[in-house]
Coordinates of N, CA and C in Angstrom, one line a residue:
X1 N 203.5 21.7 150.4 CA 203.6 22.5 149.1 C 205.0 22.6 148.7
X2 N 205.3 22.2 147.5 CA 206.7 22.3 147.0 C 207.0 23.7 146.6
X3 N 208.3 24.0 146.6 CA 208.7 25.4 146.2 C 208.2 25.9 144.9
X4 N 208.1 24.9 143.9 CA 207.6 25.3 142.6 C 206.1 25.7 142.6
X5 N 205.4 25.2 143.7 CA 204.0 25.5 143.8 C 203.7 26.8 144.6
X6 N 204.8 27.4 145.1 CA 204.6 28.6 145.9 C 204.1 29.7 145.0
X7 N 203.1 30.4 145.4 CA 202.6 31.5 144.6 C 203.6 32.6 144.4
X8 N 203.6 33.3 143.3 CA 204.5 34.4 143.0 C 204.3 35.5 144.1
X9 N 205.2 36.4 144.3 CA 205.1 37.5 145.2 C 203.9 38.3 144.9
X10 N 203.6 38.6 143.7 CA 202.5 39.4 143.3 C 201.2 38.8 144.0
X11 N 201.0 37.5 143.9 CA 199.8 36.9 144.4 C 199.9 36.9 146.0
X12 N 201.0 36.6 146.5 CA 201.2 36.6 148.0 C 200.9 38.0 148.6
X13 N 201.2 39.1 147.8 CA 200.9 40.4 148.3 C 199.4 40.8 148.1
X14 N 198.7 40.0 147.4 CA 197.3 40.2 147.2 C 196.9 40.9 145.9
X15 N 197.8 41.0 144.9 CA 197.5 41.5 143.6 C 197.6 43.0 143.6
X16 N 197.1 43.6 142.4 CA 197.3 45.0 142.2 C 196.6 45.9 143.2
X17 N 195.4 45.5 143.6 CA 194.6 46.4 144.5 C 195.3 46.5 145.9
X18 N 195.8 45.4 146.4 CA 196.5 45.5 147.7 C 197.9 46.2 147.5
X19 N 198.6 45.9 146.4 CA 199.9 46.6 146.2 C 199.7 48.1 146.0
X20 N 198.6 48.5 145.3 CA 198.3 49.9 145.1 C 198.0 50.6 146.4
X21 N 197.3 49.9 147.3 CA 197.0 50.5 148.6 C 198.3 50.8 149.4
X22 N 199.1 49.8 149.4 CA 200.4 49.9 150.1 C 201.3 51.0 149.5
X23 N 201.4 51.1 148.2 CA 202.2 52.1 147.5 C 201.6 53.5 147.7
X24 N 200.3 53.6 147.8 CA 199.6 54.9 148.1 C 200.1 55.4 149.5
X25 N 200.2 54.5 150.5 CA 200.7 54.9 151.8 C 202.2 55.3 151.7
X26 N 202.9 54.4 151.0 CA 204.4 54.7 150.9 C 204.7 56.0 150.3
X27 N 204.1 56.3 149.2 CA 204.4 57.5 148.4 C 203.9 58.8 149.2
X28 N 202.8 58.7 149.9 CA 202.4 59.7 150.8 C 203.5 60.0 151.9
X29 N 204.0 59.0 152.4 CA 205.1 59.1 153.4 C 206.4 59.8 152.8
X30 N 206.7 59.3 151.6 CA 207.9 59.8 150.9 C 207.8 61.2 150.6
X31 N 206.6 61.6 150.0 CA 206.4 63.0 149.6 C 206.5 64.0 150.8
X32 N 206.1 63.5 152.0 CA 206.1 64.4 153.1 C 207.3 64.3 154.0
X33 N 208.2 63.4 153.7 CA 209.3 63.1 154.6 C 210.3 64.2 154.6
X34 N 210.5 64.9 155.8 CA 211.4 66.0 155.9 C 212.8 65.6 155.6
X35 N 213.2 64.4 155.9 CA 214.6 63.9 155.6 C 214.8 63.9 154.1
X36 N 213.8 63.6 153.3 CA 214.0 63.6 151.9 C 213.9 65.0 151.3
X37 N 212.9 65.8 151.8 CA 212.6 67.1 151.3 C 213.7 68.1 151.8
X38 N 214.6 67.7 152.6 CA 215.7 68.6 153.0 C 216.6 68.8 151.7
X39 N 216.6 67.8 150.8 CA 217.3 67.9 149.6 C 216.5 68.8 148.6
X40 N 216.9 70.0 148.3 CA 216.1 70.9 147.5 C 215.7 70.3 146.2
X41 N 216.5 69.5 145.6 CA 216.1 68.9 144.3 C 214.9 67.9 144.5
X42 N 215.0 67.1 145.5 CA 213.9 66.2 145.8 C 212.6 67.0 146.2
X43 N 212.8 68.0 147.0 CA 211.6 68.8 147.4 C 210.9 69.4 146.2
X44 N 211.7 69.9 145.3 CA 211.2 70.5 144.1 C 210.4 69.5 143.2
X45 N 211.0 68.3 143.1 CA 210.4 67.2 142.4 C 209.1 66.8 143.0
X46 N 209.1 66.7 144.4 CA 207.8 66.4 145.1 C 206.7 67.4 144.9
X47 N 207.1 68.6 144.5 CA 206.0 69.6 144.3 C 205.7 69.7 142.8
X48 N 206.5 69.1 141.9 CA 206.3 69.2 140.5 C 205.6 68.0 140.0
X49 N 205.9 66.8 140.5 CA 205.4 65.5 140.1 C 204.0 65.2 140.7
X50 N 203.1 64.8 139.9 CA 201.8 64.4 140.4 C 201.9 63.2 141.3
X51 N 201.5 63.3 142.6 CA 201.5 62.1 143.5 C 200.7 60.9 142.9
X52 N 199.6 61.2 142.2 CA 198.8 60.1 141.6 C 199.6 59.4 140.5
X53 N 200.3 60.2 139.7 CA 201.1 59.6 138.6 C 202.3 58.8 139.2
X54 N 203.0 59.4 140.2 CA 204.1 58.7 140.9 C 203.6 57.4 141.5
X55 N 202.5 57.4 142.2 CA 201.9 56.2 142.8 C 201.6 55.1 141.7
X56 N 201.1 55.6 140.6 CA 200.8 54.7 139.5 C 202.0 54.0 139.0
X57 N 203.1 54.7 138.7 CA 204.3 54.2 138.1 C 205.0 53.2 139.1
X58 N 205.0 53.6 140.4 CA 205.6 52.7 141.4 C 204.8 51.4 141.6
X59 N 203.5 51.5 141.5 CA 202.6 50.4 141.6 C 202.9 49.5 140.4
X60 N 202.9 50.1 139.2 CA 203.2 49.3 138.0 C 204.5 48.6 138.1
X61 N 205.5 49.3 138.5 CA 206.9 48.7 138.6 C 206.9 47.5 139.6
X62 N 206.4 47.7 140.8 CA 206.4 46.7 141.8 C 205.6 45.5 141.4
X63 N 204.4 45.7 140.8 CA 203.5 44.6 140.3 C 204.3 43.8 139.3
X64 N 204.9 44.4 138.3 CA 205.6 43.7 137.3 C 206.8 42.9 137.9
X65 N 207.6 43.6 138.7 CA 208.8 43.0 139.3 C 208.4 41.8 140.2
X66 N 207.2 41.9 140.8 CA 206.7 40.8 141.7 C 206.0 39.6 141.0
X67 N 206.0 39.7 139.7 CA 205.4 38.6 138.9 C 204.0 38.8 138.4
X68 N 203.5 40.0 138.5 CA 202.2 40.4 138.0 C 202.3 40.7 136.5
X69 N 201.1 40.9 135.9 CA 201.0 41.1 134.5 C 201.4 42.5 134.1
X70 N 201.5 43.4 135.0 CA 201.8 44.8 134.7 C 203.3 44.9 134.2
X71 N 203.5 45.9 133.3 CA 204.8 46.2 132.8 C 205.1 47.7 133.1
X72 N 206.2 48.0 133.6 CA 206.6 49.3 134.0 C 206.8 50.1 132.7
X73 N 206.1 51.3 132.7 CA 206.1 52.1 131.5 C 206.8 53.5 131.7
X74 N 207.4 53.6 132.9 CA 208.1 54.9 133.2 C 209.5 54.9 132.6
X75 N 210.2 56.0 132.9 CA 211.6 56.2 132.5 C 212.5 55.3 133.3
X76 N 213.7 55.0 132.8 CA 214.7 54.2 133.6 C 215.0 55.0 134.9
X77 N 215.3 54.2 136.0 CA 215.5 54.8 137.3 C 216.6 55.9 137.3
X78 N 217.7 55.6 136.6 CA 218.8 56.6 136.6 C 218.3 57.9 135.9
X79 N 217.6 57.8 134.8 CA 217.1 59.0 134.1 C 216.2 59.8 135.0
X80 N 215.3 59.2 135.8 CA 214.4 59.9 136.6 C 214.8 60.3 138.0
X81 N 216.0 59.8 138.4 CA 216.5 60.1 139.7 C 217.9 60.8 139.8
X82 N 218.8 60.5 138.8 CA 220.2 61.0 138.9 C 220.3 62.5 139.2
X83 N 219.5 63.3 138.6 CA 219.6 64.7 138.7 C 219.1 65.2 140.1
X84 N 218.5 64.3 140.9 CA 218.1 64.6 142.3 C 219.2 64.6 143.3
X85 N 220.3 64.0 142.9 CA 221.5 63.9 143.7 C 221.2 63.2 145.1
X86 N 220.5 62.1 145.0 CA 220.1 61.4 146.2 C 221.3 60.7 146.9
X87 N 221.4 60.9 148.2 CA 222.5 60.4 149.0 C 222.2 59.1 149.6
X88 N 223.2 58.4 150.1 CA 222.9 57.2 150.9 C 222.0 57.4 152.1
X89 N 222.2 58.5 152.7 CA 221.3 58.8 153.9 C 219.9 59.0 153.5
X90 N 219.7 59.6 152.3 CA 218.3 59.8 151.8 C 217.7 58.4 151.4
X91 N 218.5 57.6 150.8 CA 218.1 56.2 150.5 C 217.7 55.5 151.8
X92 N 218.4 55.6 152.8 CA 218.1 55.0 154.1 C 216.8 55.6 154.7
X93 N 216.5 56.9 154.5 CA 215.3 57.5 154.9 C 214.1 56.9 154.1
X94 N 214.3 56.7 152.8 CA 213.3 56.0 152.0 C 213.0 54.6 152.5
X95 N 214.1 53.9 152.8 CA 213.9 52.5 153.2 C 213.2 52.5 154.6
X96 N 213.4 53.5 155.4 CA 212.7 53.6 156.7 C 211.2 53.8 156.4
X97 N 210.9 54.7 155.5 CA 209.5 54.9 155.1 C 208.9 53.6 154.6
X98 N 209.6 52.9 153.8 CA 209.1 51.6 153.3 C 208.8 50.7 154.5
X99 N 209.7 50.6 155.5 CA 209.5 49.8 156.7 C 208.3 50.2 157.5
X100 N 208.1 51.5 157.6 CA 206.9 52.0 158.3 C 205.6 51.6 157.6
X101 N 205.7 51.6 156.2 CA 204.5 51.1 155.5 C 204.3 49.6 155.6
X102 N 205.4 48.9 155.6 CA 205.3 47.4 155.8 C 204.6 47.2 157.2
X103 N 205.1 47.9 158.2 CA 204.5 47.7 159.6 C 203.1 48.1 159.6
X104 N 202.7 49.2 159.0 CA 201.3 49.6 159.0 C 200.4 48.6 158.4
X105 N 200.8 47.9 157.4 CA 200.0 46.9 156.7 C 200.3 45.4 157.2
X106 N 201.1 45.3 158.2 CA 201.5 44.0 158.7 C 201.9 43.0 157.5
X107 N 202.8 43.5 156.7 CA 203.3 42.7 155.6 C 204.2 41.6 156.2
X108 N 204.0 40.3 155.9 CA 204.8 39.3 156.5 C 206.3 39.4 156.1
X109 N 207.1 39.0 157.0 CA 208.6 39.2 156.8 C 209.1 38.6 155.5
X110 N 208.7 37.4 155.1 CA 209.3 36.9 153.8 C 208.9 37.8 152.6
X111 N 207.7 38.3 152.6 CA 207.3 39.2 151.5 C 208.1 40.6 151.6
X112 N 208.2 41.0 152.9 CA 209.0 42.3 153.1 C 210.4 42.1 152.5
X113 N 211.0 40.9 152.8 CA 212.4 40.7 152.3 C 212.4 40.7 150.8
X114 N 211.4 40.1 150.1 CA 211.4 40.0 148.7 C 211.2 41.4 148.1
X115 N 210.3 42.2 148.6 CA 210.0 43.5 148.1 C 211.3 44.4 148.3
X116 N 211.9 44.2 149.5 CA 213.2 45.0 149.8 C 214.2 44.6 148.7
X117 N 214.3 43.4 148.4 CA 215.3 42.9 147.4 C 215.0 43.6 146.0
X118 N 213.7 43.7 145.7 CA 213.4 44.3 144.4 C 213.8 45.8 144.4
X119 N 213.4 46.5 145.5 CA 213.8 47.9 145.7 C 215.3 48.1 145.6
X120 N 216.0 47.2 146.3 CA 217.5 47.3 146.3 C 218.1 47.2 144.9
X121 N 217.4 46.6 143.9 CA 217.9 46.5 142.6 C 218.0 47.9 141.9
X122 N 217.2 48.8 142.4 CA 217.2 50.2 141.9 C 218.2 51.1 142.5
X123 N 218.8 50.7 143.6 CA 219.6 51.6 144.4 C 220.8 52.2 143.6
X124 N 221.5 51.4 142.8 CA 222.7 51.8 142.1 C 222.3 52.9 141.1
X125 N 221.2 52.8 140.5 CA 220.7 53.8 139.5 C 220.2 55.1 140.1
X126 N 219.9 55.0 141.4 CA 219.2 56.2 142.1 C 220.2 57.0 142.9
X127 N 221.1 56.3 143.6 CA 222.1 57.0 144.5 C 223.2 57.7 143.6
X128 N 223.5 58.9 144.0 CA 224.7 59.5 143.4 C 225.8 59.5 144.4
X129 N 226.8 58.8 144.2 CA 228.0 58.7 145.1 C 228.8 59.9 145.0
X130 N 229.3 60.4 146.2 CA 230.2 61.5 146.1 C 231.5 61.1 145.4
X131 N 232.2 62.1 144.8 CA 233.5 61.8 144.1 C 234.5 61.4 145.1
X132 N 235.3 60.4 144.8 CA 236.3 60.0 145.7 C 237.6 60.8 145.5
X133 N 238.2 61.3 146.5 CA 239.4 62.0 146.4 C 240.5 60.9 146.5
X134 N 241.6 61.0 145.7 CA 242.6 60.1 145.8 C 243.7 60.3 144.8
X135 N 244.8 59.6 144.9 CA 245.9 59.8 144.0 C 245.6 59.4 142.5
X136 N 244.8 58.4 142.4 CA 244.4 57.9 141.0 C 243.6 59.0 140.3
X137 N 242.7 59.6 141.0 CA 241.8 60.6 140.4 C 242.6 61.8 139.9
X138 N 243.5 62.3 140.8 CA 244.4 63.4 140.4 C 245.2 63.1 139.2
X139 N 245.7 61.9 139.1 CA 246.5 61.5 138.0 C 245.7 61.4 136.7
X140 N 244.4 61.0 136.9 CA 243.6 60.8 135.7 C 243.0 62.1 135.1
X141 N 243.2 63.2 135.8 CA 242.7 64.5 135.4 C 243.9 65.4 135.0
X142 N 244.3 65.4 133.8 CA 245.5 66.2 133.4 C 245.4 67.7 133.7
X143 N 244.1 68.2 133.7 CA 244.0 69.7 133.9 C 244.4 70.1 135.3
X144 N 244.7 69.1 136.2 CA 245.2 69.4 137.5 C 246.7 69.5 137.6
X145 N 247.4 69.1 136.5 CA 248.8 69.1 136.5 C 249.3 70.5 136.3
X146 N 250.5 70.7 137.0 CA 251.1 72.0 136.9 C 251.6 72.2 135.5
X147 N 251.5 73.4 135.0 CA 252.0 73.6 133.7 C 252.1 74.9 133.2

């Protein structure tokens, strides 16, 4: 089989029904993860947002990004996550939850790698980096100057 004949990720994952089943497990993990819920903003969001709606949007997003016919209809990642002040450590906890879900469903490694690459494309919009302290920042903020 030539590379051009290789089915798209969506098909290799089994289509919307299989992807939705895996996302159902993942979101259940994420919603209950004490590492994520230690962030009060995330915990509040997990109690405010409907798990079913969250699962729907994540399924829609992954299906579309994996080459399926679905189109993501939710808000941009930054708009829906930036206010949660998600840290690198919380991102790693999420990625660990993703790995546990992969393991539960015995997702083959090549497909895991492709899904992980899709997820990683959202990281920059989701993580809020701490402000860097340094000489350039002090110089760029005139209100810090003595006067």
